[in-house]
Amino acid sequence: MRVQRLHHHFAAQVTEIDLAAPIDAEIVTAIQAAIDENAVLIFRNQQAMTDDAQIAFSAHFGTLQKSITVHREDTQRRLKRPELSDISNVDAQGRRLAETDRKRLLQRPAQLWHTDSSFRDPPGRYTFLAARILPRTGGDTEFADMRAAYDVLDEATQARIADLTVHHALGRSRELAGAPPLSPEEADNLPGAIQPLVRTDSSGRKSLYLASHASHVVGWPRPEGEALLQQLTQFATQPRFIYRHQWRDGDLAMWDNRVTMHRATPFATVEERRDMRRTTVADC
Ligand code: OGA
Ligand code: MN
């Protein structure tokens, strides 16, 4: 397994490994060290990856969460296994969906800076996203390094935010993105979660924990909380903290949701297909 840095602060590409084949404890340890250091890993040439193999690989790094679409009766699932989130613009027959299709509208929030499952308790630790069909252009994914951003915050801000907690809710990002609101079933199953604003990783490094799901700072008046969250998000998503990933055929990305944010970028959804499969393991 070969690991090469892609960005000054974080993100690396990994070659000379086939994740669809069974992997041993030594490899798991090596990948764990690589993700701890780089926060985003791009495994190249994983064309042999299947849905079942992706689930098996993900399970080495934690307990799989179920896709939130299992809580939505009006959205038909294309993929059989509930652990897989369908990040695509195609239906079960592989036909492109209209931009106004409910499933497409529900994907809109992914274009806002976020970290996965921060509205759940436990939240997401790692996400695995496999590229199956890519558009000819566009559809890149941007990642922001929240450890690097924290490191250069001024000391007064670091002290001011040290003990703050934030409420995260899926309804918040839906609202910001102009996506359909939570269905009653979703609202029952996904009530939101309170998260620290600053996280400390196993090596003692701190990071900002932000997302478009973040709705308010606990104990603060809403406007002040929103202003702080917006200001920190703007700071943390400056170009110097961003790695923009242009997907290649066979790529499988793994990222640490505790120390990064990410967002989808547009592509020609009417002309092009994009089929990505996502798994996420819980932070527990
Ligand atoms: C996700 C996500 C971004 C993309 O799957 O969690 O945010 O570019 N995807 O598809
Ligand atoms: Mn996401």
PDB file of C-alpha atoms and ligand atoms in Angstrom:
ATOM      1  CA  MET A   1       0.000   0.000   0.000  1.00  0.00           C
ATOM      2  CA  ARG A   2       1.425   3.359  -1.081  1.00  0.00           C
ATOM      3  CA  VAL A   3       0.246   6.681   0.438  1.00  0.00           C
ATOM      4  CA  GLN A   4       0.967  10.027  -1.277  1.00  0.00           C
ATOM      5  CA  ARG A   5      -0.107  13.452  -0.028  1.00  0.00           C
ATOM      6  CA  LEU A   6      -2.406  15.438  -2.325  1.00  0.00           C
ATOM      7  CA  HIS A   7      -2.580  18.758  -0.457  1.00  0.00           C
ATOM      8  CA  HIS A   8      -0.285  20.835   1.737  1.00  0.00           C
ATOM      9  CA  HIS A   9      -2.386  20.220   4.881  1.00  0.00           C
ATOM     10  CA  PHE A  10      -4.228  16.912   4.377  1.00  0.00           C
ATOM     11  CA  ALA A  11      -5.679  14.338   1.932  1.00  0.00           C
ATOM     12  CA  ALA A  12      -3.686  11.541   0.350  1.00  0.00           C
ATOM     13  CA  GLN A  13      -4.092   9.048  -2.451  1.00  0.00           C
ATOM     14  CA  VAL A  14      -3.603   5.356  -1.778  1.00  0.00           C
ATOM     15  CA  THR A  15      -2.499   2.887  -4.442  1.00  0.00           C
ATOM     16  CA  GLU A  16      -1.300  -0.722  -4.595  1.00  0.00           C
ATOM     17  CA  ILE A  17      -4.199  -2.156  -2.609  1.00  0.00           C
ATOM     18  CA  ASP A  18      -7.434  -3.910  -3.629  1.00  0.00           C
ATOM     19  CA  LEU A  19     -10.193  -3.174  -1.103  1.00  0.00           C
ATOM     20  CA  ALA A  20     -12.659  -5.601  -2.671  1.00  0.00           C
ATOM     21  CA  ALA A  21     -10.435  -8.491  -1.523  1.00  0.00           C
ATOM     22  CA  PRO A  22     -10.401  -9.481   2.174  1.00  0.00           C
ATOM     23  CA  ILE A  23      -7.910  -7.371   4.134  1.00  0.00           C
ATOM     24  CA  ASP A  24      -5.976  -8.407   7.247  1.00  0.00           C
ATOM     25  CA  ALA A  25      -5.412  -6.656  10.590  1.00  0.00           C
ATOM     26  CA  GLU A  26      -2.053  -5.282   9.484  1.00  0.00           C
ATOM     27  CA  ILE A  27      -3.645  -3.462   6.534  1.00  0.00           C
ATOM     28  CA  VAL A  28      -6.477  -2.166   8.734  1.00  0.00           C
ATOM     29  CA  THR A  29      -3.846  -0.719  11.095  1.00  0.00           C
ATOM     30  CA  ALA A  30      -1.987   0.891   8.181  1.00  0.00           C
ATOM     31  CA  ILE A  31      -5.195   2.457   6.817  1.00  0.00           C
ATOM     32  CA  GLN A  32      -6.109   3.651  10.313  1.00  0.00           C
ATOM     33  CA  ALA A  33      -2.740   5.399  10.635  1.00  0.00           C
ATOM     34  CA  ALA A  34      -3.115   6.925   7.162  1.00  0.00           C
ATOM     35  CA  ILE A  35      -6.622   8.280   7.824  1.00  0.00           C
ATOM     36  CA  ASP A  36      -5.587   9.634  11.251  1.00  0.00           C
ATOM     37  CA  GLU A  37      -2.817  11.590   9.599  1.00  0.00           C
ATOM     38  CA  ASN A  38      -4.458  12.650   6.330  1.00  0.00           C
ATOM     39  CA  ALA A  39      -8.205  12.821   7.208  1.00  0.00           C
ATOM     40  CA  VAL A  40      -9.132  12.107   3.564  1.00  0.00           C
ATOM     41  CA  LEU A  41      -7.906   9.062   1.630  1.00  0.00           C
ATOM     42  CA  ILE A  42      -8.524   8.477  -2.068  1.00  0.00           C
ATOM     43  CA  PHE A  43      -8.107   4.798  -2.891  1.00  0.00           C
ATOM     44  CA  ARG A  44      -7.381   4.514  -6.631  1.00  0.00           C
ATOM     45  CA  ASN A  45      -8.329   1.754  -9.056  1.00  0.00           C
ATOM     46  CA  GLN A  46     -11.109   0.128  -7.005  1.00  0.00           C
ATOM     47  CA  GLN A  47     -13.081  -0.914 -10.100  1.00  0.00           C
ATOM     48  CA  ALA A  48     -13.689  -4.354  -8.544  1.00  0.00           C
ATOM     49  CA  MET A  49     -15.634  -2.806  -5.628  1.00  0.00           C
ATOM     50  CA  THR A  50     -19.207  -4.094  -5.154  1.00  0.00           C
ATOM     51  CA  ASP A  51     -21.888  -2.946  -2.709  1.00  0.00           C
ATOM     52  CA  ASP A  52     -21.291  -5.972  -0.461  1.00  0.00           C
ATOM     53  CA  ALA A  53     -17.498  -5.531  -0.564  1.00  0.00           C
ATOM     54  CA  GLN A  54     -17.857  -1.839   0.344  1.00  0.00           C
ATOM     55  CA  ILE A  55     -19.991  -2.734   3.346  1.00  0.00           C
ATOM     56  CA  ALA A  56     -17.488  -5.422   4.425  1.00  0.00           C
ATOM     57  CA  PHE A  57     -14.548  -3.012   4.071  1.00  0.00           C
ATOM     58  CA  SER A  58     -16.344  -0.216   5.965  1.00  0.00           C
ATOM     59  CA  ALA A  59     -17.168  -2.577   8.843  1.00  0.00           C
ATOM     60  CA  HIS A  60     -13.449  -2.819   9.706  1.00  0.00           C
ATOM     61  CA  PHE A  61     -13.671   0.786  10.920  1.00  0.00           C
ATOM     62  CA  GLY A  62     -16.882   0.826  12.968  1.00  0.00           C
ATOM     63  CA  THR A  63     -20.603   0.116  13.118  1.00  0.00           C
ATOM     64  CA  LEU A  64     -22.415   0.956   9.907  1.00  0.00           C
ATOM     65  CA  GLN A  65     -25.226   3.492  10.013  1.00  0.00           C
ATOM     66  CA  LYS A  66     -28.330   2.971   7.928  1.00  0.00           C
ATOM     67  CA  SER A  67     -29.135   5.375   5.115  1.00  0.00           C
ATOM     68  CA  ILE A  68     -31.569   8.100   6.197  1.00  0.00           C
ATOM     69  CA  THR A  69     -33.759   7.211   3.220  1.00  0.00           C
ATOM     70  CA  VAL A  70     -34.922   4.124   5.123  1.00  0.00           C
ATOM     71  CA  HIS A  71     -36.968   6.713   7.090  1.00  0.00           C
ATOM     72  CA  ARG A  72     -38.714   8.078   4.000  1.00  0.00           C
ATOM     73  CA  GLU A  73     -41.665   6.153   2.645  1.00  0.00           C
ATOM     74  CA  ASP A  74     -42.216   8.444  -0.350  1.00  0.00           C
ATOM     75  CA  THR A  75     -38.735   7.799  -1.761  1.00  0.00           C
ATOM     76  CA  GLN A  76     -38.187   4.458  -3.442  1.00  0.00           C
ATOM     77  CA  ARG A  77     -34.812   2.898  -2.715  1.00  0.00           C
ATOM     78  CA  ARG A  78     -32.723   1.750  -5.684  1.00  0.00           C
ATOM     79  CA  LEU A  79     -30.063  -0.077  -3.652  1.00  0.00           C
ATOM     80  CA  LYS A  80     -30.990  -3.175  -1.677  1.00  0.00           C
ATOM     81  CA  ARG A  81     -28.831  -2.905   1.433  1.00  0.00           C
ATOM     82  CA  PRO A  82     -30.018  -0.331   3.993  1.00  0.00           C
ATOM     83  CA  GLU A  83     -26.387   0.517   4.878  1.00  0.00           C
ATOM     84  CA  LEU A  84     -25.887   2.031   1.422  1.00  0.00           C
ATOM     85  CA  SER A  85     -26.839   5.606   0.632  1.00  0.00           C
ATOM     86  CA  ASP A  86     -27.645   6.149  -3.015  1.00  0.00           C
ATOM     87  CA  ILE A  87     -25.796   9.292  -4.104  1.00  0.00           C
ATOM     88  CA  SER A  88     -26.895   9.311  -7.716  1.00  0.00           C
ATOM     89  CA  ASN A  89     -29.121  10.964 -10.264  1.00  0.00           C
ATOM     90  CA  VAL A  90     -30.426   7.704 -11.720  1.00  0.00           C
ATOM     91  CA  ASP A  91     -33.397   5.418 -11.029  1.00  0.00           C
ATOM     92  CA  ALA A  92     -33.456   1.614 -10.663  1.00  0.00           C
ATOM     93  CA  GLN A  93     -33.344   1.262 -14.481  1.00  0.00           C
ATOM     94  CA  GLY A  94     -30.322   3.571 -14.734  1.00  0.00           C
ATOM     95  CA  ARG A  95     -32.369   6.415 -16.243  1.00  0.00           C
ATOM     96  CA  ARG A  96     -31.516   9.965 -15.266  1.00  0.00           C
ATOM     97  CA  LEU A  97     -33.920  11.565 -12.839  1.00  0.00           C
ATOM     98  CA  ALA A  98     -35.488  14.945 -13.432  1.00  0.00           C
ATOM     99  CA  GLU A  99     -33.900  17.786 -11.480  1.00  0.00           C
ATOM    100  CA  THR A 100     -37.228  18.227  -9.681  1.00  0.00           C
ATOM    101  CA  ASP A 101     -37.484  14.554  -8.690  1.00  0.00           C
ATOM    102  CA  ARG A 102     -37.904  14.224  -4.920  1.00  0.00           C
ATOM    103  CA  LYS A 103     -34.743  12.141  -4.623  1.00  0.00           C
ATOM    104  CA  ARG A 104     -32.733  14.846  -6.407  1.00  0.00           C
ATOM    105  CA  LEU A 105     -34.211  17.617  -4.275  1.00  0.00           C
ATOM    106  CA  LEU A 106     -33.242  15.700  -1.150  1.00  0.00           C
ATOM    107  CA  GLN A 107     -29.623  15.666  -2.380  1.00  0.00           C
ATOM    108  CA  ARG A 108     -29.436  19.451  -2.623  1.00  0.00           C
ATOM    109  CA  PRO A 109     -28.051  19.984   0.908  1.00  0.00           C
ATOM    110  CA  ALA A 110     -24.902  18.021  -0.066  1.00  0.00           C
ATOM    111  CA  GLN A 111     -23.821  21.136  -1.988  1.00  0.00           C
ATOM    112  CA  LEU A 112     -23.547  23.033   1.309  1.00  0.00           C
ATOM    113  CA  TRP A 113     -20.455  22.551   3.497  1.00  0.00           C
ATOM    114  CA  HIS A 114     -21.209  19.768   5.961  1.00  0.00           C
ATOM    115  CA  THR A 115     -19.963  16.763   7.827  1.00  0.00           C
ATOM    116  CA  ASP A 116     -21.976  13.545   7.592  1.00  0.00           C
ATOM    117  CA  SER A 117     -24.558  12.563  10.198  1.00  0.00           C
ATOM    118  CA  SER A 118     -23.729  15.337  12.685  1.00  0.00           C
ATOM    119  CA  PHE A 119     -27.499  15.452  13.321  1.00  0.00           C
ATOM    120  CA  ARG A 120     -27.347  11.923  14.695  1.00  0.00           C
ATOM    121  CA  ASP A 121     -26.193  10.646  18.043  1.00  0.00           C
ATOM    122  CA  PRO A 122     -23.685   9.075  17.617  1.00  0.00           C
ATOM    123  CA  PRO A 123     -22.656  11.099  14.546  1.00  0.00           C
ATOM    124  CA  GLY A 124     -20.681   9.749  11.586  1.00  0.00           C
ATOM    125  CA  ARG A 125     -17.009   8.926  12.031  1.00  0.00           C
ATOM    126  CA  TYR A 126     -15.889   7.771   8.576  1.00  0.00           C
ATOM    127  CA  THR A 127     -17.679   7.973   5.257  1.00  0.00           C
ATOM    128  CA  PHE A 128     -16.753   5.804   2.273  1.00  0.00           C
ATOM    129  CA  LEU A 129     -17.864   7.037  -1.145  1.00  0.00           C
ATOM    130  CA  ALA A 130     -17.328   4.844  -4.203  1.00  0.00           C
ATOM    131  CA  ALA A 131     -17.515   6.256  -7.724  1.00  0.00           C
ATOM    132  CA  ARG A 132     -19.374   3.892 -10.059  1.00  0.00           C
ATOM    133  CA  ILE A 133     -20.397   6.197 -12.903  1.00  0.00           C
ATOM    134  CA  LEU A 134     -18.910   9.654 -13.298  1.00  0.00           C
ATOM    135  CA  PRO A 135     -19.987  12.612 -15.410  1.00  0.00           C
ATOM    136  CA  ARG A 136     -17.493  13.671 -18.078  1.00  0.00           C
ATOM    137  CA  THR A 137     -16.986  16.978 -16.308  1.00  0.00           C
ATOM    138  CA  GLY A 138     -18.023  18.477 -12.971  1.00  0.00           C
ATOM    139  CA  GLY A 139     -19.350  16.651  -9.927  1.00  0.00           C
ATOM    140  CA  ASP A 140     -16.116  17.209  -7.984  1.00  0.00           C
ATOM    141  CA  THR A 141     -16.178  16.966  -4.187  1.00  0.00           C
ATOM    142  CA  GLU A 142     -14.472  19.615  -2.067  1.00  0.00           C
ATOM    143  CA  PHE A 143     -12.996  18.870   1.357  1.00  0.00           C
ATOM    144  CA  ALA A 144     -11.988  21.372   4.051  1.00  0.00           C
ATOM    145  CA  ASP A 145      -9.402  20.625   6.745  1.00  0.00           C
ATOM    146  CA  MET A 146     -10.941  21.598  10.079  1.00  0.00           C
ATOM    147  CA  ARG A 147      -7.774  20.879  12.079  1.00  0.00           C
ATOM    148  CA  ALA A 148      -5.698  23.251   9.947  1.00  0.00           C
ATOM    149  CA  ALA A 149      -8.439  25.881  10.272  1.00  0.00           C
ATOM    150  CA  TYR A 150      -8.615  25.514  14.060  1.00  0.00           C
ATOM    151  CA  ASP A 151      -4.825  25.798  14.364  1.00  0.00           C
ATOM    152  CA  VAL A 152      -4.775  29.318  12.893  1.00  0.00           C
ATOM    153  CA  LEU A 153      -7.806  30.719  14.710  1.00  0.00           C
ATOM    154  CA  ASP A 154      -6.781  33.587  16.970  1.00  0.00           C
ATOM    155  CA  GLU A 155      -6.385  32.685  20.633  1.00  0.00           C
ATOM    156  CA  ALA A 156      -9.309  34.829  21.785  1.00  0.00           C
ATOM    157  CA  THR A 157     -11.667  32.946  19.443  1.00  0.00           C
ATOM    158  CA  GLN A 158     -10.226  29.580  20.493  1.00  0.00           C
ATOM    159  CA  ALA A 159     -10.911  30.498  24.137  1.00  0.00           C
ATOM    160  CA  ARG A 160     -14.404  31.853  23.389  1.00  0.00           C
ATOM    161  CA  ILE A 161     -15.554  28.672  21.606  1.00  0.00           C
ATOM    162  CA  ALA A 162     -13.721  26.072  23.730  1.00  0.00           C
ATOM    163  CA  ASP A 163     -16.733  24.835  25.686  1.00  0.00           C
ATOM    164  CA  LEU A 164     -19.620  25.647  23.353  1.00  0.00           C
ATOM    165  CA  THR A 165     -22.051  23.014  22.135  1.00  0.00           C
ATOM    166  CA  VAL A 166     -24.191  23.184  19.016  1.00  0.00           C
ATOM    167  CA  HIS A 167     -27.507  21.689  18.028  1.00  0.00           C
ATOM    168  CA  HIS A 168     -27.419  19.921  14.631  1.00  0.00           C
ATOM    169  CA  ALA A 169     -30.602  19.030  12.755  1.00  0.00           C
ATOM    170  CA  LEU A 170     -31.231  17.628   9.289  1.00  0.00           C
ATOM    171  CA  GLY A 171     -34.129  20.060   8.881  1.00  0.00           C
ATOM    172  CA  ARG A 172     -31.707  22.969   9.103  1.00  0.00           C
ATOM    173  CA  SER A 173     -29.618  21.996   6.059  1.00  0.00           C
ATOM    174  CA  ARG A 174     -32.776  21.072   4.126  1.00  0.00           C
ATOM    175  CA  GLU A 175     -34.139  24.534   4.840  1.00  0.00           C
ATOM    176  CA  LEU A 176     -30.894  26.300   3.866  1.00  0.00           C
ATOM    177  CA  ALA A 177     -30.708  24.316   0.607  1.00  0.00           C
ATOM    178  CA  GLY A 178     -34.356  24.765  -0.343  1.00  0.00           C
ATOM    179  CA  ALA A 179     -34.960  21.005  -0.092  1.00  0.00           C
ATOM    180  CA  PRO A 180     -38.241  19.371   1.032  1.00  0.00           C
ATOM    181  CA  PRO A 181     -38.735  19.469   4.821  1.00  0.00           C
ATOM    182  CA  LEU A 182     -38.540  16.375   7.022  1.00  0.00           C
ATOM    183  CA  SER A 183     -41.418  13.937   6.612  1.00  0.00           C
ATOM    184  CA  PRO A 184     -43.249  13.077   9.877  1.00  0.00           C
ATOM    185  CA  GLU A 185     -41.473   9.705   9.878  1.00  0.00           C
ATOM    186  CA  GLU A 186     -38.075  11.351   9.436  1.00  0.00           C
ATOM    187  CA  ALA A 187     -38.829  13.886  12.162  1.00  0.00           C
ATOM    188  CA  ASP A 188     -39.627  11.031  14.571  1.00  0.00           C
ATOM    189  CA  ASN A 189     -36.474   9.097  13.734  1.00  0.00           C
ATOM    190  CA  LEU A 190     -34.058  12.021  13.324  1.00  0.00           C
ATOM    191  CA  PRO A 191     -34.694  14.507  16.143  1.00  0.00           C
ATOM    192  CA  GLY A 192     -31.225  16.125  15.903  1.00  0.00           C
ATOM    193  CA  ALA A 193     -28.223  15.999  18.227  1.00  0.00           C
ATOM    194  CA  ILE A 194     -26.034  18.234  20.362  1.00  0.00           C
ATOM    195  CA  GLN A 195     -22.332  18.241  19.463  1.00  0.00           C
ATOM    196  CA  PRO A 196     -19.221  19.991  20.778  1.00  0.00           C
ATOM    197  CA  LEU A 197     -18.046  22.898  18.587  1.00  0.00           C
ATOM    198  CA  VAL A 198     -14.417  21.930  19.146  1.00  0.00           C
ATOM    199  CA  ARG A 199     -13.283  18.321  19.003  1.00  0.00           C
ATOM    200  CA  THR A 200      -9.962  16.830  20.128  1.00  0.00           C
ATOM    201  CA  ASP A 201      -8.603  13.829  18.215  1.00  0.00           C
ATOM    202  CA  SER A 202      -6.671  10.875  19.631  1.00  0.00           C
ATOM    203  CA  SER A 203      -3.356  12.693  19.146  1.00  0.00           C
ATOM    204  CA  GLY A 204      -4.602  15.783  21.021  1.00  0.00           C
ATOM    205  CA  ARG A 205      -5.125  17.933  17.911  1.00  0.00           C
ATOM    206  CA  LYS A 206      -8.203  20.121  17.961  1.00  0.00           C
ATOM    207  CA  SER A 207     -10.613  20.781  15.123  1.00  0.00           C
ATOM    208  CA  LEU A 208     -13.730  22.803  14.424  1.00  0.00           C
ATOM    209  CA  TYR A 209     -16.870  20.686  14.208  1.00  0.00           C
ATOM    210  CA  LEU A 210     -19.249  22.517  11.895  1.00  0.00           C
ATOM    211  CA  ALA A 211     -21.885  21.615   9.312  1.00  0.00           C
ATOM    212  CA  SER A 212     -24.797  23.100   7.409  1.00  0.00           C
ATOM    213  CA  HIS A 213     -26.856  20.968   9.827  1.00  0.00           C
ATOM    214  CA  ALA A 214     -25.693  23.189  12.722  1.00  0.00           C
ATOM    215  CA  SER A 215     -28.790  25.133  13.752  1.00  0.00           C
ATOM    216  CA  HIS A 216     -27.888  27.017  16.915  1.00  0.00           C
ATOM    217  CA  VAL A 217     -25.389  27.401  19.724  1.00  0.00           C
ATOM    218  CA  VAL A 218     -26.826  25.888  22.887  1.00  0.00           C
ATOM    219  CA  GLY A 219     -27.684  28.555  25.468  1.00  0.00           C
ATOM    220  CA  TRP A 220     -27.129  31.478  23.078  1.00  0.00           C
ATOM    221  CA  PRO A 221     -29.772  33.666  21.424  1.00  0.00           C
ATOM    222  CA  ARG A 222     -30.343  32.330  17.887  1.00  0.00           C
ATOM    223  CA  PRO A 223     -29.019  35.333  15.913  1.00  0.00           C
ATOM    224  CA  GLU A 224     -25.712  35.446  17.832  1.00  0.00           C
ATOM    225  CA  GLY A 225     -25.276  31.684  17.466  1.00  0.00           C
ATOM    226  CA  GLU A 226     -26.018  31.756  13.759  1.00  0.00           C
ATOM    227  CA  ALA A 227     -23.592  34.624  13.256  1.00  0.00           C
ATOM    228  CA  LEU A 228     -20.806  32.750  15.056  1.00  0.00           C
ATOM    229  CA  LEU A 229     -21.420  29.530  13.105  1.00  0.00           C
ATOM    230  CA  GLN A 230     -21.464  31.431   9.831  1.00  0.00           C
ATOM    231  CA  GLN A 231     -18.280  33.328  10.675  1.00  0.00           C
ATOM    232  CA  LEU A 232     -16.416  30.139  11.651  1.00  0.00           C
ATOM    233  CA  THR A 233     -17.645  28.301   8.541  1.00  0.00           C
ATOM    234  CA  GLN A 234     -16.453  31.136   6.323  1.00  0.00           C
ATOM    235  CA  PHE A 235     -13.083  31.099   8.031  1.00  0.00           C
ATOM    236  CA  ALA A 236     -12.688  27.303   7.813  1.00  0.00           C
ATOM    237  CA  THR A 237     -13.594  27.076   4.126  1.00  0.00           C
ATOM    238  CA  GLN A 238     -11.038  29.537   2.759  1.00  0.00           C
ATOM    239  CA  PRO A 239      -9.259  28.207  -0.355  1.00  0.00           C
ATOM    240  CA  ARG A 240      -6.058  27.432   1.588  1.00  0.00           C
ATOM    241  CA  PHE A 241      -7.876  24.757   3.644  1.00  0.00           C
ATOM    242  CA  ILE A 242      -9.607  23.101   0.667  1.00  0.00           C
ATOM    243  CA  TYR A 243      -8.732  20.053  -1.369  1.00  0.00           C
ATOM    244  CA  ARG A 244     -10.945  19.751  -4.446  1.00  0.00           C
ATOM    245  CA  HIS A 245     -11.259  16.159  -5.566  1.00  0.00           C
ATOM    246  CA  GLN A 246     -11.758  15.498  -9.269  1.00  0.00           C
ATOM    247  CA  TRP A 247     -13.006  11.941  -9.355  1.00  0.00           C
ATOM    248  CA  ARG A 248     -11.378   9.298 -11.532  1.00  0.00           C
ATOM    249  CA  ASP A 249     -12.904   6.030 -12.571  1.00  0.00           C
ATOM    250  CA  GLY A 250     -12.395   3.479  -9.741  1.00  0.00           C
ATOM    251  CA  ASP A 251     -11.876   6.016  -6.940  1.00  0.00           C
ATOM    252  CA  LEU A 252     -13.137   5.217  -3.451  1.00  0.00           C
ATOM    253  CA  ALA A 253     -12.835   8.082  -0.967  1.00  0.00           C
ATOM    254  CA  MET A 254     -12.712   7.608   2.803  1.00  0.00           C
ATOM    255  CA  TRP A 255     -12.910  10.662   5.046  1.00  0.00           C
ATOM    256  CA  ASP A 256     -12.960  11.450   8.738  1.00  0.00           C
ATOM    257  CA  ASN A 257     -16.129  13.441   9.458  1.00  0.00           C
ATOM    258  CA  ARG A 258     -14.767  14.562  12.828  1.00  0.00           C
ATOM    259  CA  VAL A 259     -12.005  16.693  11.327  1.00  0.00           C
ATOM    260  CA  THR A 260     -13.202  17.665   7.840  1.00  0.00           C
ATOM    261  CA  MET A 261     -16.171  19.174   6.034  1.00  0.00           C
ATOM    262  CA  HIS A 262     -17.087  18.458   2.438  1.00  0.00           C
ATOM    263  CA  ARG A 263     -19.532  19.508  -0.255  1.00  0.00           C
ATOM    264  CA  ALA A 264     -20.656  18.333  -3.662  1.00  0.00           C
ATOM    265  CA  THR A 265     -20.199  20.600  -6.683  1.00  0.00           C
ATOM    266  CA  PRO A 266     -22.612  20.824  -9.622  1.00  0.00           C
ATOM    267  CA  PHE A 267     -22.523  18.843 -12.851  1.00  0.00           C
ATOM    268  CA  ALA A 268     -24.762  18.675 -15.933  1.00  0.00           C
ATOM    269  CA  THR A 269     -27.447  16.572 -14.262  1.00  0.00           C
ATOM    270  CA  VAL A 270     -29.751  16.500 -17.283  1.00  0.00           C
ATOM    271  CA  GLU A 271     -27.148  15.154 -19.730  1.00  0.00           C
ATOM    272  CA  GLU A 272     -24.838  13.204 -17.429  1.00  0.00           C
ATOM    273  CA  ARG A 273     -25.072  10.267 -15.045  1.00  0.00           C
ATOM    274  CA  ARG A 274     -23.327  10.242 -11.685  1.00  0.00           C
ATOM    275  CA  ASP A 275     -23.647   7.130  -9.545  1.00  0.00           C
ATOM    276  CA  MET A 276     -21.896   7.092  -6.173  1.00  0.00           C
ATOM    277  CA  ARG A 277     -22.419   4.628  -3.303  1.00  0.00           C
ATOM    278  CA  ARG A 278     -21.929   5.749   0.259  1.00  0.00           C
ATOM    279  CA  THR A 279     -21.419   3.958   3.567  1.00  0.00           C
ATOM    280  CA  THR A 280     -20.856   5.639   6.937  1.00  0.00           C
ATOM    281  CA  VAL A 281     -19.710   4.210  10.253  1.00  0.00           C
ATOM    282  CA  ALA A 282     -20.801   5.706  13.560  1.00  0.00           C
ATOM    283  CA  ASP A 283     -18.530   7.590  15.948  1.00  0.00           C
ATOM    284  CA  CYS A 284     -18.855   5.260  18.907  1.00  0.00           C
TER     285      CYS A 284
HETATM  286  C1  OGA B   1     -22.078  12.465   0.691  1.00  0.00           C
HETATM  287  C2  OGA B   1     -21.730  13.724   0.009  1.00  0.00           C
HETATM  288  C3  OGA B   1     -20.719  14.621  -1.972  1.00  0.00           C
HETATM  289  C4  OGA B   1     -20.684  14.310  -3.428  1.00  0.00           C
HETATM  290  O1  OGA B   1     -22.236  11.447   0.005  1.00  0.00           O
HETATM  291  O2  OGA B   1     -22.150  12.469   1.924  1.00  0.00           O
HETATM  292  O3  OGA B   1     -21.778  14.745   0.607  1.00  0.00           O
HETATM  293  O4  OGA B   1     -19.881  14.960  -4.132  1.00  0.00           O
HETATM  294  N1  OGA B   1     -21.352  13.593  -1.272  1.00  0.00           N
HETATM  295  O5  OGA B   1     -21.454  13.458  -3.876  1.00  0.00           O
HETATM  296 MN    MN B   2     -21.940  14.290   2.790  1.00  0.00          MN
END
